Short mmCIF file of C-alpha atoms in Angstrom, two decimals:
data_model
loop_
_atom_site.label_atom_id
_atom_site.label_comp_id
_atom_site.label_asym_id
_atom_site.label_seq_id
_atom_site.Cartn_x
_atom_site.Cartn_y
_atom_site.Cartn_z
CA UNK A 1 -11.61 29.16 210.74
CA UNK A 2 -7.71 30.08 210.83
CA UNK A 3 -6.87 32.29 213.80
CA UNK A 4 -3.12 34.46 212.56
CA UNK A 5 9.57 39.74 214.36
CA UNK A 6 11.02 39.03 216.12
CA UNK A 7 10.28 37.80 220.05
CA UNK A 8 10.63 40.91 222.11
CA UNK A 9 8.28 42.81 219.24
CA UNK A 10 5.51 40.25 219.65
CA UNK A 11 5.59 40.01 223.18
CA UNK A 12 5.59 44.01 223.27
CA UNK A 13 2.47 43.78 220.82
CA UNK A 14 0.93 41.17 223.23
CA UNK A 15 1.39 43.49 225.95
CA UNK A 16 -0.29 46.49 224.43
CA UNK A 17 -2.82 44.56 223.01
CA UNK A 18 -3.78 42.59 226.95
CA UNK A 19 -2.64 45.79 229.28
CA UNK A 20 -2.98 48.95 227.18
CA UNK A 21 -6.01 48.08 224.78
CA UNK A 22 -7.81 46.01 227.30
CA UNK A 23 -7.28 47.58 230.46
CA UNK A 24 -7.77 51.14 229.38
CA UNK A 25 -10.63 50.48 227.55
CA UNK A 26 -12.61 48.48 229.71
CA UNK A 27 -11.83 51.06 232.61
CA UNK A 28 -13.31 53.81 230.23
CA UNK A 29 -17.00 54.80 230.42
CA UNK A 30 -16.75 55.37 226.29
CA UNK A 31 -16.72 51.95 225.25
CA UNK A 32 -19.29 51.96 222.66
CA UNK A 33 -18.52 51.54 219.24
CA UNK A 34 -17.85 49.60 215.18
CA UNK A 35 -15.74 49.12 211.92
CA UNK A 36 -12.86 50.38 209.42
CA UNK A 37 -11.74 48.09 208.60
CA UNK A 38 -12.61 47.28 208.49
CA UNK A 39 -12.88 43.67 207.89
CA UNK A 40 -13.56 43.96 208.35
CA UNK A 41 -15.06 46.30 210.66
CA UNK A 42 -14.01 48.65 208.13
CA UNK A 43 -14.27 51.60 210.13
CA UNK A 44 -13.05 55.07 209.42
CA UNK A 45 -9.64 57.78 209.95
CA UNK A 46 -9.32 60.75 208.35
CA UNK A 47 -9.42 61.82 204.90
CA UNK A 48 -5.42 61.24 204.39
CA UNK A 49 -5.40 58.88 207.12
CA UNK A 50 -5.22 54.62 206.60
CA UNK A 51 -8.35 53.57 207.25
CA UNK A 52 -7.23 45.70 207.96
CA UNK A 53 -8.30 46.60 208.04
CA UNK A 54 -9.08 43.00 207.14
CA UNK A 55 -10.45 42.47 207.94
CA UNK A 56 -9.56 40.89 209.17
CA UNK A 57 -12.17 39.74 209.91
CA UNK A 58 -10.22 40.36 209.45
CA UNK A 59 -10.96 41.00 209.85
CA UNK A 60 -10.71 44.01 209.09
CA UNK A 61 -9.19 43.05 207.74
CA UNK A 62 -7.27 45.38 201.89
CA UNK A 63 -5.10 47.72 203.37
CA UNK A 64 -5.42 50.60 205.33
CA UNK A 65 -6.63 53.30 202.69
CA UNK A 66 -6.64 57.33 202.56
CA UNK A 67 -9.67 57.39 202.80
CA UNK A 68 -12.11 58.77 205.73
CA UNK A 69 -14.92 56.40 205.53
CA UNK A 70 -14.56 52.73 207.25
CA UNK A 71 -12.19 50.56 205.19
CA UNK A 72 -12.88 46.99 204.14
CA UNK A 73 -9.47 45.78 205.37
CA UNK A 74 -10.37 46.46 208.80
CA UNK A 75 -13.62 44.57 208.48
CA UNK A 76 -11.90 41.39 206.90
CA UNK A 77 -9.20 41.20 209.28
CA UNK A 78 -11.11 42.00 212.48
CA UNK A 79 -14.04 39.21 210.73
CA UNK A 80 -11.58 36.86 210.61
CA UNK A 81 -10.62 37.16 214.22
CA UNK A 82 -14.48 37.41 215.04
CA UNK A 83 -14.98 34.51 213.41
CA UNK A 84 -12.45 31.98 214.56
CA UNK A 85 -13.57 33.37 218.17
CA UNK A 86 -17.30 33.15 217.92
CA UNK A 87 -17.48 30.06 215.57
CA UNK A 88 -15.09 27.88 217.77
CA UNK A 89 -16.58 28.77 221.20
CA UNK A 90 -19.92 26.41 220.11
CA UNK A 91 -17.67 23.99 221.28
CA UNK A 92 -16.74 25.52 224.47
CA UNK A 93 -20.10 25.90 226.07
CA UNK A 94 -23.57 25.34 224.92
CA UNK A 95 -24.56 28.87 226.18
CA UNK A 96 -26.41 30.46 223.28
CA UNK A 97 -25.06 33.41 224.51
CA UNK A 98 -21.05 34.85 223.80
CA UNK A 99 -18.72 37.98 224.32
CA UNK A 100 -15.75 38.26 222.30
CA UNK A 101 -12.75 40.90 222.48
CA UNK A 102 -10.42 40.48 219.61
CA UNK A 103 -7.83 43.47 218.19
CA UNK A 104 -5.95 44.16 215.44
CA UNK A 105 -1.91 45.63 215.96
CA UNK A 106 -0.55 47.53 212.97
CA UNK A 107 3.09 48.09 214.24
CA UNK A 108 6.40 49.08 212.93
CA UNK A 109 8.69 48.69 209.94
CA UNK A 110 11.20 45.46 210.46
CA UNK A 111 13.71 47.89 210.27
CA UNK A 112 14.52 51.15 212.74
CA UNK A 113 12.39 52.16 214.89
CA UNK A 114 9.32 54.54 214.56
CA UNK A 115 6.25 55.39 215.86
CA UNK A 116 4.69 55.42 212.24
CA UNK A 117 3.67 52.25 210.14
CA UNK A 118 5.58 52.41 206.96
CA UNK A 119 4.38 53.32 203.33
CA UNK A 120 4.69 50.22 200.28
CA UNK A 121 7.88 52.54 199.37
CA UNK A 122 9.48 52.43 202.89
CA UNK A 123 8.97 55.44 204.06
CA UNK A 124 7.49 56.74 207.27
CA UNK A 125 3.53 57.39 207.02
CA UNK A 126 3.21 60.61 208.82
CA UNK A 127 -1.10 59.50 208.73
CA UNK A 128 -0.89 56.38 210.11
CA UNK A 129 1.16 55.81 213.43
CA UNK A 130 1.54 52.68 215.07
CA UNK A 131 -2.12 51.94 215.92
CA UNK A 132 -4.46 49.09 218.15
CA UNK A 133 -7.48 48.56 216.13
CA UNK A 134 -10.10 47.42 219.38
CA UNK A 135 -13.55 45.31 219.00
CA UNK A 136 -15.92 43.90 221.70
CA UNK A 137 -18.59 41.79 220.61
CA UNK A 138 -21.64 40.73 222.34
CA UNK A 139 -24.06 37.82 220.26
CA UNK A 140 -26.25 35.33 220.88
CA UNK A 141 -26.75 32.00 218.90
CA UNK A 142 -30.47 32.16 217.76
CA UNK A 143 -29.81 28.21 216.35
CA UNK A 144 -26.86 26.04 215.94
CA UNK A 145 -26.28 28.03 212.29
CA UNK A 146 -27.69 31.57 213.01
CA UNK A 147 -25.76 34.54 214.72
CA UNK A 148 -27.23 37.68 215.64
CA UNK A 149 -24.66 39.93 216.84
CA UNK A 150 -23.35 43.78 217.90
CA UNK A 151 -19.87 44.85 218.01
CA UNK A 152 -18.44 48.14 219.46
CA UNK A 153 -14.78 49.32 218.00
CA UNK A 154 -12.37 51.81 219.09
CA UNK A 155 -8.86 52.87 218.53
CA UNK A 156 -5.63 53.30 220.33
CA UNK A 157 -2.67 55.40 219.77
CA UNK A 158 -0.45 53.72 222.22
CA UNK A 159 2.23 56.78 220.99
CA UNK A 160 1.76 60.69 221.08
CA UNK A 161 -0.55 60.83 223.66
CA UNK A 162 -1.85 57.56 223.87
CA UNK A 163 -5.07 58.63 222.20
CA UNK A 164 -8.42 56.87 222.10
CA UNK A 165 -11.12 57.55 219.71
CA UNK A 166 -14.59 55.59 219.38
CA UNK A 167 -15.52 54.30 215.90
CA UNK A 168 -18.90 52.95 214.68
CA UNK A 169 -20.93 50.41 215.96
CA UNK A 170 -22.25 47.78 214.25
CA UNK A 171 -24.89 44.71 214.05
CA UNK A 172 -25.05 41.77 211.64
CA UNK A 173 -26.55 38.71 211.05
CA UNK A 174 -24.76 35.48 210.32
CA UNK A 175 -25.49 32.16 208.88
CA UNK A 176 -22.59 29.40 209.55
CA UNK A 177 -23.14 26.51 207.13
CA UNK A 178 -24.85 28.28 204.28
CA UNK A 179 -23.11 25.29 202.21
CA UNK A 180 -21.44 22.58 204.28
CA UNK A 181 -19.88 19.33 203.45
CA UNK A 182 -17.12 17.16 205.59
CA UNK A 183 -14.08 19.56 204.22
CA UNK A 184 -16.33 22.79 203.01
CA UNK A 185 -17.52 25.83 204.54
CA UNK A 186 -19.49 28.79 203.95
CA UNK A 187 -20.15 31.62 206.45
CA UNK A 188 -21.86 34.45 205.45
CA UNK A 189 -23.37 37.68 207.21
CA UNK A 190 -25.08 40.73 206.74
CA UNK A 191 -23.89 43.94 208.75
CA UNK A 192 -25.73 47.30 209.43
CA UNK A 193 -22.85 50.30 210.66
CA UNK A 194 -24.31 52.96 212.28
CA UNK A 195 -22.42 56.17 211.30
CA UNK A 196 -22.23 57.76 215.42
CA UNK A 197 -18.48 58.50 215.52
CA UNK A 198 -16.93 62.08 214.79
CA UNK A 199 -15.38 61.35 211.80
CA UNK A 200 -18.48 59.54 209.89
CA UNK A 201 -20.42 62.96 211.29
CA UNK A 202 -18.05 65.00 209.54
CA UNK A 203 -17.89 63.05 206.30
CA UNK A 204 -21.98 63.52 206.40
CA UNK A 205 -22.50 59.36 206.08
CA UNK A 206 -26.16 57.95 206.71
CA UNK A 207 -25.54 54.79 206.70
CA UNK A 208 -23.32 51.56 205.66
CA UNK A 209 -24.00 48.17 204.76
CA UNK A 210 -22.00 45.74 204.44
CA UNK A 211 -22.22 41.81 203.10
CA UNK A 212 -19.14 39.41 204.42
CA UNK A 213 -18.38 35.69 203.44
CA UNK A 214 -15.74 33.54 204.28
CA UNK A 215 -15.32 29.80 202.36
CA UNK A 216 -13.31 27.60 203.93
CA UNK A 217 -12.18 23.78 202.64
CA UNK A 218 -9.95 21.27 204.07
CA UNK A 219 -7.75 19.14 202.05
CA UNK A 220 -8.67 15.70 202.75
CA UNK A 221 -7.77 14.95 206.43
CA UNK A 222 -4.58 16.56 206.39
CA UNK A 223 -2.83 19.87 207.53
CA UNK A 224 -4.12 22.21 204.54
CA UNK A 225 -6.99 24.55 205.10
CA UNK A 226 -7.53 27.10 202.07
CA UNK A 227 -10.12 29.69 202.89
CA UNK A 228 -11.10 32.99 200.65
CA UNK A 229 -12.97 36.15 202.79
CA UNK A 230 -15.13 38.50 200.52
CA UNK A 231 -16.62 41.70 201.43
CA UNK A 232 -18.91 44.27 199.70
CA UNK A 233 -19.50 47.52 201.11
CA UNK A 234 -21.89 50.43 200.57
CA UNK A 235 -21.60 53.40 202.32
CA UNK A 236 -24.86 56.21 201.85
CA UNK A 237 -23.99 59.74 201.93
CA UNK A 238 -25.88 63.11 202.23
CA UNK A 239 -25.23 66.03 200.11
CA UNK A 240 -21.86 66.52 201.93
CA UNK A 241 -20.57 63.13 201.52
CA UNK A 242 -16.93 62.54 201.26
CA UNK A 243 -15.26 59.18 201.24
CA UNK A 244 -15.90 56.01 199.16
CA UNK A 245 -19.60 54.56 198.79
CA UNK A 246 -18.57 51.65 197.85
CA UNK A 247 -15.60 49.14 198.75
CA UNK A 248 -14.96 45.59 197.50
CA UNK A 249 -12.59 43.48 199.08
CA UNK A 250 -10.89 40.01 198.45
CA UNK A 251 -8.94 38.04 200.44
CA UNK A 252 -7.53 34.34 199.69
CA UNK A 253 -5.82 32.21 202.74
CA UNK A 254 -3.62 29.39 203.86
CA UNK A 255 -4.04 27.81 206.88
CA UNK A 256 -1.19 24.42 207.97
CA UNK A 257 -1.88 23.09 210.81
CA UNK A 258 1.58 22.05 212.68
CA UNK A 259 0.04 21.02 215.52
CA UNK A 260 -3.12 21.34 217.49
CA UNK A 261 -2.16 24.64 218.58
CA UNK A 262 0.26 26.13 216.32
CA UNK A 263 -0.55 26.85 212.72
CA UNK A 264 1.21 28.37 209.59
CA UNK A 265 -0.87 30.98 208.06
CA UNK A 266 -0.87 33.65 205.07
CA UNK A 267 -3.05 35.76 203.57
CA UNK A 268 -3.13 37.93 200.44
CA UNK A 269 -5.50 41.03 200.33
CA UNK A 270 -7.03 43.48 197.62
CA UNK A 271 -8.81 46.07 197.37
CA UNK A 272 -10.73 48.62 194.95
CA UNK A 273 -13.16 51.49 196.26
CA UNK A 274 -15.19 53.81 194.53
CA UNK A 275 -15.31 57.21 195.67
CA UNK A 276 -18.63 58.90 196.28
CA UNK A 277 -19.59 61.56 193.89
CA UNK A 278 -16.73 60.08 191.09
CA UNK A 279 -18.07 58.88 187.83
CA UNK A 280 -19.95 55.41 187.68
CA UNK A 281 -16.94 53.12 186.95
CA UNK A 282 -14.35 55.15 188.33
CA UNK A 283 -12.68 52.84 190.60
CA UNK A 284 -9.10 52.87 192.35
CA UNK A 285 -7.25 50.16 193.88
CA UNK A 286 -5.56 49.57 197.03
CA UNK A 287 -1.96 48.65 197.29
CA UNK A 288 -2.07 44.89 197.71
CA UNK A 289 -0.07 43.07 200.73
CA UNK A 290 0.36 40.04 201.83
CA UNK A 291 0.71 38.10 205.44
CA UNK A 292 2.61 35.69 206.69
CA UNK A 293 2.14 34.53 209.94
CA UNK A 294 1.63 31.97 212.89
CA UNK A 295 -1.11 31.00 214.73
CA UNK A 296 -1.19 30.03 217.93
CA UNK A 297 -3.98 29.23 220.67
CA UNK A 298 -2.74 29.75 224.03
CA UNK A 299 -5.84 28.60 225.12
CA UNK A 300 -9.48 27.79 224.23
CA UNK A 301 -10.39 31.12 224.77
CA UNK A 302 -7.06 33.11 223.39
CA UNK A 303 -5.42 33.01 220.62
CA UNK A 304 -2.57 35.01 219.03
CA UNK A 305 -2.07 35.64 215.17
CA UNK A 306 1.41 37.79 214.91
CA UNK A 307 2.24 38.20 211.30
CA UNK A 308 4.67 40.24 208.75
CA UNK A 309 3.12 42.83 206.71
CA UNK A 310 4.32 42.84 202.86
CA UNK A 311 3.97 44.85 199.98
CA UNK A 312 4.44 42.55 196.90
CA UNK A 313 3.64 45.00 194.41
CA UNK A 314 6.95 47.30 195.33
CA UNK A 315 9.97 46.27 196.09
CA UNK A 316 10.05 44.72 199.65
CA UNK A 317 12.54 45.89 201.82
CA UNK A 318 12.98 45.68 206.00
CA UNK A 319 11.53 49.41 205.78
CA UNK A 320 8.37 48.92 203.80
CA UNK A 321 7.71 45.21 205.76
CA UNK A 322 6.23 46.10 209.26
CA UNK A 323 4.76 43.95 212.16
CA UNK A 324 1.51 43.00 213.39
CA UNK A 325 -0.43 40.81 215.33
CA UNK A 326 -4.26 39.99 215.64
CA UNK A 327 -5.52 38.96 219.26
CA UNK A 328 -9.12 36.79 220.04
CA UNK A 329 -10.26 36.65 223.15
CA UNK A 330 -13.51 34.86 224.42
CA UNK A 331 -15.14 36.34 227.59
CA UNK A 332 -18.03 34.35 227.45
#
C-alpha cells in the first residue's frame, strides 16, 4: 500500500519525528496507549480541540475535528502508515511476529511562522498547535492473511512545553486479501479502543469500535496505483457522554510510482460525524482537504511520506496550506 515545503521544513519534521517523538517517548515509562484519528487511530483532544487524523491510516488519518472523542482522520492516516509498514514487512522476514512505530506531523502554515496549524480560512488555530501524532504497534501474523494486532498512541507538543499526553489503546483484527486478484486488493480490519486516557474519562465513553478497509488496484503493470480507505466508527457513551458516537470517513488515493523508492502520492479526505445525544440524522461534515505528497523509502524498514495540507473547499492560500509528514518505521 502507498507510504506518503520546502527542505529545511521536512528535514526539521524528520527530526522531531526520529529525536523528539522517538527518543522521548521510548525513554518514558508512560508509553501505553491508541487512536484519534484517528485513522485512523482516531483518537481524541478536547472538546474545541482538532481531533488525520487519517488516518491515516492514515491513517489517521478526515480532518482534525472539534470534537473530544477520537477522530476518524487520525485513524485513516495513521492506518495507512500501519499498513504500508506491517503489510510490506511479510517480505522482510518470515517472523510471524512485527513491531511497528509510525507518526503522523501536523505542522505549520506555508506561510509565516507559528506554533499553531492553520484554520481552512488561514487563520491561526489557537486549539490545535503544531502537534506529533505517535503510534507503536506490536502484532503477530496468525496466517499469511490474518493480523492480530495492539497499538499504543500518544501525543507530542514539541512547542509550549513540549507536552506529552497518552491516548487510547487499541486492538484489531485484520484480514489482507479479503478479495485479491493480480492488480486488486482488499484489506479490512476490525478494531476495539479502549477508552483509558483522561480525556475519553471525562467525555464518560465506554467503548469504541471501529471497522477500517482499504482497496487498492494497480493499473496494468504500470506506475498507477488507485486505492480508497473507508472507516466507520461507533463510539458508546454513558449518561454523560459528550462527543460524536458515530464517525464515517472516506478517503480516495493516488499512488505513481517514479521509481522503486520514490513515489507521487495524493489523497482526498471527508468526513461526517454524528454527535451523541443529537437527533437521529443529524449529521455535520468535516471540512474536506486534500494531500499532495511524496513518498519515499529510505529503507526497507523506513519510510517518509511529507505532504502539503489543502483546503479545497475555501480559498487556498500559503496561510490556510500547512505542512506535514507521516513517518513508518519497522522495529521488528
Amino acid at each position: 500500500m502507498g507510504t506518503i515545503g520546502r527542505f529545511g521544513i521536512f528535514a526539521l519534521a524528520a527530526g522531531l519525528l526520529m529525536g523528539g517523538a522517538v527518543a522521548d517517548v521510548l525513554a518514558s515509562e508512560e508509553l501505553v496507549q491508541s487512536s484519534e484519528d484517528e485513522l485512523a487511530g482516531s483518537e481524541s483532544l478536547a472538546p474545541s480541540d482538532d481531533g488525520d487524523g487519517n488516518a491515516e491510516i492514515a491513517l489517521t488519518e478526515a480532518t482534525e475535528t472539534t470534537s473530544e472523542v477520537p477522530q476518524i482522520q487520525a485513524a485513516s492516516e495513521v492506518t495507512t502508515a500501519e499498513l504500508g509498514t506491517e503489510l510490506e514487512q511479510r517480505e522482510i522476514t518470515s517472523d510471524p511476529l512485527f513491531m511497528n512505530y509510525y507518526a503522523i506531523f501536523y505542522g505549520p502554515a506555508l506561510k509565516g511562522t507559528s506554533a499553531y496549524q492553520p484554520t481552512p480560512s488561514g487563520e491561526q488555530d489557537l486549539n490545535r498547535p503544531i502537534l506529533l501524532k505517535n503510534f507503536m504497534t506490536l502484532g503477530y501474523n496468525l496466517s499469511e492473511q490474518l493480523i492480530l494486532a495492539g497499538t499504543a498512541y500518544w501525543t507530542w507538543n514539541p512547542v509550549f512545553g513540549q507536552k506529552m499526553a497518552m491516548q487510547d489503546p487499541y486492538v484489531r483484527l485484520g484480514y489482507d486479501g479479503l478479495i485479491r486478484t493480480d492488480h486488486l486488493n482488499l484489506y479490512a480490519d476490525m478494531r476495539v479502543h479502549f477508552p483509558i486516557s483522561s480525556v475519553s474519562r471525562q467525555n464518560d465513553m465506554l467503548a469504541a469500535f471501529q471497522s477500517y478497509q482499504a482497496l487498492s488496484y494497480t493499473v496494468g503493470d504500470g506506475p498507477l496505483t488507485l486505492l480508497l480507505f473507508g472507516s466507520e466508527r461507533a463510539n458508546v457513551f454513558g449518561k454523560r457522554g459528550y462527543g460524536n458516537d458515530l464517525e464515517l470517513y472516506l478517503g480516495p488515493s493516488i499512488n505513481v510510482r517514479l521509481s522503486r523508492k520514490l513515489a507521487l502520492t495524493v489523497l482526498y479526505e471527508m468526513q461526517v460525524n454524528h454527535e451523541f445525544g443529537q437527533k437521529a440524522f443529524s449529521f455535520y461534515s468535516e471540512p474536506s482537504d486534500l494531500e499532495p505528497g511524496v513518498s519515499w523509502e529510505i529503507s526497507p524498514n523506513l519510510s517518509i511520506n511529507p505532504y502539503l495540507n489543502l483546503y479545497p473547499g475555501s480559498k487556498m492560500t500559503l496561510s490556510s496550506s500547512s505542512i506535514g509528514m507521516l513517518m513508518s518505521w519497522t522495529l521488528l
